[in-house]
Coordinates of C-alpha atoms and ligand atoms in Angstrom, one line a residue:
M1 CA 30.6 13.9 12.7
T2 CA 29.1 10.9 13.8
G3 CA 28.2 8.2 11.0
A4 CA 25.4 5.8 11.2
L5 CA 27.8 3.0 11.3
S6 CA 29.7 3.8 14.3
I7 CA 26.2 4.6 16.1
A8 CA 24.8 1.4 14.9
R9 CA 27.9 -0.7 16.2
D10 CA 27.8 0.9 19.7
L11 CA 24.2 0.1 19.9
V12 CA 24.5 -3.6 18.7
R13 CA 27.2 -4.2 21.3
C14 CA 24.6 -3.5 24.0
P15 CA 22.7 -6.9 24.3
S16 CA 19.4 -5.2 24.9
V17 CA 17.2 -8.2 24.6
T18 CA 13.8 -7.0 26.0
P19 CA 13.3 -5.7 28.8
L20 CA 16.8 -4.9 29.2
D21 CA 18.3 -1.6 28.2
A22 CA 22.1 -2.4 28.4
G23 CA 23.4 0.8 27.9
A24 CA 21.6 1.5 24.5
L25 CA 19.4 4.4 25.4
A26 CA 22.3 6.2 27.1
I27 CA 24.5 6.3 23.8
L28 CA 21.7 7.9 22.0
E29 CA 21.0 10.3 24.8
N30 CA 24.7 11.4 25.0
L31 CA 24.8 11.9 21.2
L32 CA 21.5 13.6 21.1
K33 CA 22.2 16.0 24.3
A34 CA 25.6 17.0 22.9
A35 CA 23.9 18.2 19.7
G36 CA 21.5 20.3 21.7
F37 CA 18.5 18.3 22.2
E38 CA 16.5 18.5 25.6
T39 CA 16.5 14.7 26.7
H40 CA 14.0 12.9 28.9
R41 CA 14.6 9.3 30.2
V42 CA 11.1 8.0 31.3
T43 CA 10.6 4.5 32.9
F44 CA 7.2 3.1 32.8
S45 CA 5.8 0.4 35.0
E46 CA 2.9 -2.1 35.1
P47 CA 2.2 -4.9 37.7
G48 CA 3.5 -8.5 36.6
T49 CA 5.7 -6.6 33.9
A50 CA 9.4 -5.4 33.8
D51 CA 9.9 -1.8 34.4
I52 CA 11.1 -0.4 30.9
D53 CA 13.1 2.6 30.1
N54 CA 12.4 5.0 27.4
L55 CA 13.9 8.1 25.6
Y56 CA 12.5 11.4 24.4
A57 CA 14.6 13.9 23.0
R58 CA 13.5 17.3 21.2
I59 CA 15.2 20.1 19.6
G60 CA 13.6 23.3 18.4
N61 CA 10.2 25.0 18.7
G62 CA 7.0 24.5 17.4
A63 CA 5.8 23.5 14.4
P64 CA 6.3 21.8 12.2
H65 CA 7.4 18.9 14.4
L66 CA 9.0 15.7 12.6
T67 CA 9.6 12.8 15.1
F68 CA 11.5 9.7 14.5
A69 CA 10.4 7.0 16.2
G70 CA 12.0 3.6 17.1
H71 CA 12.8 0.8 19.5
T72 CA 16.3 -0.1 20.9
D73 CA 15.3 -3.5 22.4
V74 CA 15.7 -6.7 20.4
V75 CA 14.7 -10.3 20.3
P76 CA 17.1 -12.9 21.7
A77 CA 20.1 -13.9 19.6
G78 CA 19.1 -17.7 19.8
D79 CA 22.0 -20.0 19.4
D80 CA 25.0 -17.7 19.8
A81 CA 27.4 -20.3 18.4
A82 CA 25.4 -20.5 15.2
W83 CA 26.5 -17.1 14.2
T84 CA 29.2 -15.9 11.9
C85 CA 30.3 -13.4 14.3
G86 CA 29.1 -12.7 17.8
A87 CA 25.5 -11.9 18.1
F88 CA 26.4 -8.9 20.0
S89 CA 30.0 -8.3 18.6
G90 CA 29.0 -5.4 16.2
E91 CA 31.6 -6.8 13.6
V92 CA 31.7 -5.7 9.9
R93 CA 32.4 -8.2 7.5
D94 CA 32.1 -8.1 3.4
G95 CA 30.3 -4.9 3.6
F96 CA 27.8 -5.8 6.3
L97 CA 27.3 -4.9 10.1
Y98 CA 26.5 -8.3 11.8
G99 CA 24.3 -8.7 15.1
R100 CA 21.1 -8.9 16.6
G101 CA 19.3 -5.6 16.1
A102 CA 21.4 -4.5 13.1
V103 CA 18.3 -4.5 11.0
D104 CA 15.6 -4.4 13.6
M105 CA 16.0 -1.8 14.2
K106 CA 19.3 -0.3 15.9
G107 CA 20.6 0.2 12.3
G108 CA 17.4 2.4 11.4
I109 CA 17.7 4.4 14.4
A110 CA 21.3 5.0 14.2
C111 CA 20.8 6.3 10.4
S112 CA 18.2 8.6 11.8
V113 CA 20.2 10.0 14.5
A114 CA 23.1 10.5 12.2
A115 CA 21.0 12.2 9.6
A116 CA 19.6 14.6 12.4
L117 CA 23.0 15.4 13.6
Q118 CA 24.3 16.3 10.2
H119 CA 21.2 18.2 9.3
L120 CA 21.8 20.3 12.6
A121 CA 25.4 20.8 11.7
D122 CA 24.4 22.2 8.3
H123 CA 21.7 24.6 9.9
G124 CA 23.6 26.1 12.6
G125 CA 22.2 23.7 15.1
K126 CA 18.8 24.1 14.5
P127 CA 16.0 22.0 12.4
N128 CA 15.5 25.1 10.2
D129 CA 17.7 28.1 9.1
D130 CA 14.5 30.6 10.2
G131 CA 14.8 28.9 13.6
K132 CA 11.2 27.4 13.2
G133 CA 10.3 23.9 13.6
S134 CA 11.4 20.8 15.8
I135 CA 12.8 17.4 15.4
S136 CA 12.5 14.5 18.0
F137 CA 13.1 11.0 18.8
L138 CA 10.7 8.5 20.5
I139 CA 12.8 5.6 21.4
T140 CA 11.3 2.7 23.3
G141 CA 12.4 -0.4 25.0
D142 CA 9.8 -2.9 25.0
E143 CA 8.5 -3.3 21.1
E144 CA 9.6 -6.8 20.6
D145 CA 7.7 -8.2 23.8
I146 CA 4.4 -7.2 25.3
S147 CA 4.7 -3.5 24.1
V148 CA 2.7 -2.3 27.4
N149 CA 5.7 0.1 28.8
G150 CA 6.8 1.7 25.7
T151 CA 5.3 3.5 22.9
V152 CA 1.9 3.7 24.1
K153 CA 2.9 5.1 27.5
L154 CA 5.6 7.3 26.0
L155 CA 3.2 9.0 23.7
Q156 CA 0.7 9.5 26.4
W157 CA 3.5 11.1 28.4
A158 CA 4.3 13.2 25.5
K159 CA 1.0 14.3 25.0
A160 CA 0.5 15.2 28.8
R161 CA 3.6 17.5 28.5
G162 CA 2.1 19.3 25.4
E163 CA 4.3 17.6 22.9
K164 CA 2.3 18.0 19.5
F165 CA 3.9 16.0 16.6
D166 CA 3.0 16.7 13.1
H167 CA 4.5 13.9 11.2
C168 CA 6.5 10.7 12.3
V169 CA 9.0 8.4 10.4
L170 CA 9.1 5.1 12.2
G171 CA 12.5 3.4 11.1
E172 CA 11.3 -0.2 11.0
P173 CA 12.8 -2.4 8.5
S174 CA 10.0 -1.8 6.0
T175 CA 12.0 -2.5 3.1
V176 CA 11.3 -5.7 1.2
E177 CA 14.3 -6.7 -1.2
T178 CA 16.2 -3.5 -2.2
L179 CA 16.3 -0.2 0.1
G180 CA 13.7 2.1 -1.3
D181 CA 11.4 -0.6 -2.6
C182 CA 8.3 0.3 -0.1
I183 CA 7.2 2.6 2.2
K184 CA 4.3 1.3 4.6
I185 CA 1.8 3.9 5.0
G186 CA -0.6 1.9 7.1
R187 CA -1.1 -1.7 8.5
R188 CA -4.0 -4.0 8.6
G189 CA -6.0 -4.4 11.8
S190 CA -5.8 -7.7 13.6
Q191 CA -8.8 -9.4 15.5
S192 CA -9.0 -12.9 16.9
G193 CA -11.7 -14.9 18.0
T194 CA -12.9 -18.4 18.8
L195 CA -16.1 -19.9 17.3
Y196 CA -18.0 -22.3 19.7
V197 CA -20.6 -24.9 18.5
E198 CA -22.3 -26.7 21.3
G199 CA -23.8 -30.3 20.9
V200 CA -25.0 -32.9 23.1
Q201 CA -22.6 -35.6 24.0
G202 CA -23.4 -39.2 23.3
H203 CA -22.4 -42.7 22.3
V204 CA -21.1 -43.2 18.6
A205 CA -23.3 -45.9 18.5
Y206 CA -26.4 -44.1 19.4
P207 CA -26.0 -40.9 17.5
H208 CA -29.8 -40.3 17.4
R209 CA -29.5 -39.5 21.2
A210 CA -26.7 -37.2 20.8
A211 CA -26.1 -33.8 18.8
N212 CA -22.5 -33.9 16.9
P213 CA -21.0 -30.4 16.8
V214 CA -18.1 -31.6 14.6
P215 CA -19.9 -31.6 11.3
D216 CA -21.7 -28.4 12.5
I217 CA -18.4 -26.5 13.1
S218 CA -17.2 -27.8 9.7
R219 CA -20.1 -26.0 8.0
L220 CA -19.6 -22.8 9.8
I221 CA -15.9 -22.7 9.2
V222 CA -16.5 -23.2 5.6
A223 CA -19.4 -20.6 5.5
L224 CA -17.2 -17.8 7.3
S225 CA -14.3 -18.7 5.5
E226 CA -15.6 -18.9 1.8
E227 CA -17.5 -15.5 1.7
P228 CA -15.0 -12.6 1.3
L229 CA -15.1 -9.7 3.9
D230 CA -14.5 -7.3 1.3
H231 CA -12.8 -6.8 -2.0
G232 CA -10.0 -4.4 -1.0
S233 CA -10.0 -0.6 -0.6
A234 CA -7.8 1.8 -2.4
Q235 CA -4.9 1.3 0.0
F236 CA -5.5 -2.2 1.2
Q237 CA -5.9 -5.7 -0.1
P238 CA -9.0 -7.6 0.9
S239 CA -9.4 -8.5 4.6
N240 CA -8.9 -12.0 5.5
L241 CA -10.3 -14.3 8.0
E242 CA -8.2 -17.3 8.6
F243 CA -9.1 -20.2 11.0
T244 CA -5.9 -21.3 12.6
S245 CA -6.9 -24.5 14.7
V246 CA -10.2 -26.6 15.4
D247 CA -10.5 -28.4 18.8
V248 CA -13.0 -30.8 20.3
G249 CA -10.5 -32.2 23.2
N250 CA -11.9 -35.8 22.6
S251 CA -9.6 -38.4 23.2
A252 CA -12.1 -41.2 23.0
T253 CA -13.2 -43.1 19.8
N254 CA -16.6 -43.9 20.8
V255 CA -17.7 -40.5 22.2
I256 CA -19.5 -37.6 20.3
P257 CA -18.1 -34.5 21.8
A258 CA -20.3 -32.0 23.4
Q259 CA -18.7 -29.1 22.1
A260 CA -16.2 -28.1 19.4
R261 CA -14.1 -24.9 19.0
A262 CA -12.4 -23.1 16.4
K263 CA -9.8 -20.4 16.6
F264 CA -9.3 -17.8 13.8
N265 CA -7.8 -14.4 13.1
I266 CA -8.9 -11.7 10.9
R267 CA -6.6 -9.1 9.1
Y268 CA -9.0 -6.2 8.3
N269 CA -8.6 -3.1 6.2
D270 CA -10.0 0.3 6.3
L271 CA -13.5 -0.5 5.2
H272 CA -14.0 -1.8 8.7
T273 CA -13.5 -1.0 12.3
Q274 CA -13.3 -3.4 15.0
E275 CA -17.0 -3.0 16.0
S276 CA -18.4 -3.2 12.5
L277 CA -16.1 -6.2 11.8
R278 CA -17.3 -8.2 14.6
E279 CA -21.0 -7.4 13.7
L280 CA -20.5 -8.4 10.3
V281 CA -19.0 -11.9 11.2
E282 CA -21.7 -12.3 14.0
A283 CA -24.5 -11.7 11.3
R284 CA -22.9 -14.2 8.9
L285 CA -22.7 -16.7 11.7
V286 CA -26.2 -16.3 12.4
K287 CA -27.1 -16.9 9.1
A288 CA -24.9 -20.0 8.5
A289 CA -26.2 -21.5 11.7
G290 CA -29.9 -21.0 11.1
N291 CA -32.0 -22.2 14.0
R292 CA -30.6 -25.7 14.4
I293 CA -26.9 -25.1 15.1
K294 CA -26.0 -23.5 18.7
A295 CA -22.8 -21.3 17.9
H296 CA -21.4 -18.3 19.2
I297 CA -18.1 -16.2 19.1
L298 CA -15.7 -14.9 21.8
W299 CA -13.9 -12.1 20.7
E300 CA -10.0 -11.4 21.9
P301 CA -9.2 -7.9 23.1
S302 CA -7.1 -6.3 20.3
N303 CA -5.2 -3.1 20.4
A304 CA -4.1 -3.7 16.6
N305 CA -6.6 -1.4 14.9
V306 CA -6.3 -0.8 11.2
F307 CA -4.8 2.5 10.1
V308 CA -3.6 4.4 7.0
T309 CA -1.7 7.6 6.3
K310 CA -3.4 8.7 3.2
P311 CA -1.1 9.5 0.3
G312 CA -0.5 13.4 0.2
A313 CA 2.1 15.9 0.8
F314 CA 3.9 14.0 3.5
T315 CA 4.2 10.7 1.5
D316 CA 5.1 12.5 -1.5
L317 CA 8.0 14.3 0.1
A318 CA 9.1 10.9 1.4
V319 CA 8.9 9.2 -1.9
A320 CA 10.7 12.1 -3.8
A321 CA 13.8 11.8 -1.0
I322 CA 13.8 8.1 -1.8
E323 CA 13.9 8.6 -5.5
E324 CA 16.6 11.3 -5.2
V325 CA 19.0 8.8 -3.6
T326 CA 17.7 5.4 -5.0
G327 CA 16.4 6.3 -8.3
R328 CA 13.7 4.0 -7.5
K329 CA 10.1 4.9 -6.7
P330 CA 8.6 3.1 -3.6
E331 CA 5.4 1.4 -3.3
L332 CA 2.9 2.7 -1.0
S333 CA 2.4 -0.4 1.0
T334 CA 0.1 -1.7 3.7
S335 CA 0.9 -5.2 3.8
G336 CA 2.5 -7.3 6.7
G337 CA 2.0 -7.4 10.5
T338 CA 1.5 -4.8 12.9
S339 CA 3.9 -2.3 14.4
D340 CA 4.1 0.5 16.9
A341 CA 2.8 2.7 14.1
R342 CA -0.8 1.5 15.0
F343 CA -0.2 3.4 18.1
I344 CA 1.4 6.7 16.7
S345 CA -1.3 6.9 14.3
H346 CA -3.5 8.2 16.9
Y347 CA -1.3 11.4 17.3
C348 CA 0.0 12.0 13.9
P349 CA 0.4 10.6 10.2
V350 CA 3.2 8.1 10.4
I351 CA 5.1 6.3 7.6
E352 CA 7.4 3.5 8.2
F353 CA 10.8 3.4 6.2
G354 CA 13.9 1.6 7.2
L355 CA 16.4 -1.0 6.3
V356 CA 16.0 -4.4 4.3
G357 CA 14.0 -6.6 6.6
Q358 CA 15.3 -10.1 5.1
T359 CA 17.4 -11.1 8.1
M360 CA 15.5 -9.8 11.2
H361 CA 15.0 -12.0 13.9
Q362 CA 17.3 -14.7 12.4
I363 CA 20.8 -15.9 13.0
D364 CA 23.4 -13.7 11.2
E365 CA 21.1 -10.9 11.3
R366 CA 22.8 -8.2 9.4
A367 CA 22.7 -4.6 7.6
S368 CA 24.5 -3.6 4.4
L369 CA 26.7 -0.6 5.2
A370 CA 25.9 0.7 1.7
D371 CA 22.1 0.6 2.6
M372 CA 23.0 2.3 5.7
E373 CA 24.8 5.1 4.2
N374 CA 21.7 5.4 1.6
L375 CA 19.2 5.4 4.3
T376 CA 21.1 8.2 6.1
R377 CA 21.1 10.1 3.0
I378 CA 17.1 9.5 2.7
Y379 CA 16.4 10.7 5.9
R380 CA 18.6 13.8 5.4
E381 CA 16.7 14.5 2.1
I382 CA 13.4 14.0 4.4
L383 CA 14.8 16.6 6.9
D384 CA 15.7 18.9 4.2
R385 CA 12.8 18.9 2.4
Y386 CA 10.4 18.9 5.4
F387 CA 12.3 22.0 6.8
G388 CA 13.3 23.5 3.7
Ligands
LIG1 ZN1 11.3 -3.8 15.3

């Protein structure tokens, strides 16, 4: 039987810094193929970006279809000499597997593959004793960079082949402090924009001949920052608009600038859509600017829409599996940044549950072996309950 640790070590030893694969997908493909999965390696291209290799593997027929999603690419190691063990050595020390990707998220993938192989071995090589149901893996190679030749295209490719997913577990390091303390059931949307205020350039000694956009943009920043966008929803904290920079590009001390700009980002909850949010902010801008201040907003394109998997049978099943192994009832959370779950949510309900995220993207990224063992047990519990 192939354990999670040995799979994770093999994966960590592939220096698969985006966009490189470095043999990581082949390790998974070989393991899954040997267990009876039908595997597909799919490469996606886009002008101006590196080609990205992806893996889709499926076993079984029809519904219910549970898919595990993840990425084998990792962020760069940084200063290799600063690591306790080599960033790609896959060394085990004091109960931890060290290496870039150990937590984000080769460790999580290794646990899900190990759990699936064990589950299949217990059920005569099929997801379910009665022969119904499917398990699959959607493994991509460009999550840590621009995410254009990975999950989005792999999902489109799968749909075009007639693949239908009922539920997805994304093994990102969702846990905050202790394995099982949290499942992510959604993420806020992210929308950036720039506020422009037009003035009239002039000499500071003759302000009556100019119109200074600096005090005006200050007023608008205060107005837009102060009024809450909402007060939170059942699954989400309140949306938040945060200004991140203010610029006039003026190096002179005796010139009133012609224009002022301020960048902002909004993290928004499920009370808004991208469109309704933009309308709300623009309406508030019009009100705050009155007919004196000339201001407008340029919105940046965003594919980070808000999504939530509403608590129900599937989240209950995952909660029960986690409680069974850890004795802890996880919080259903929607906090934090965006992930590939935002793309998967267009196809099926998705939850994120994986290792403790504390050391991800850091020097000495490491995964606790005890956590890897328990995560594998949790994934097995999920599989048992899902197909049981
Ligand atoms: Zn990740």
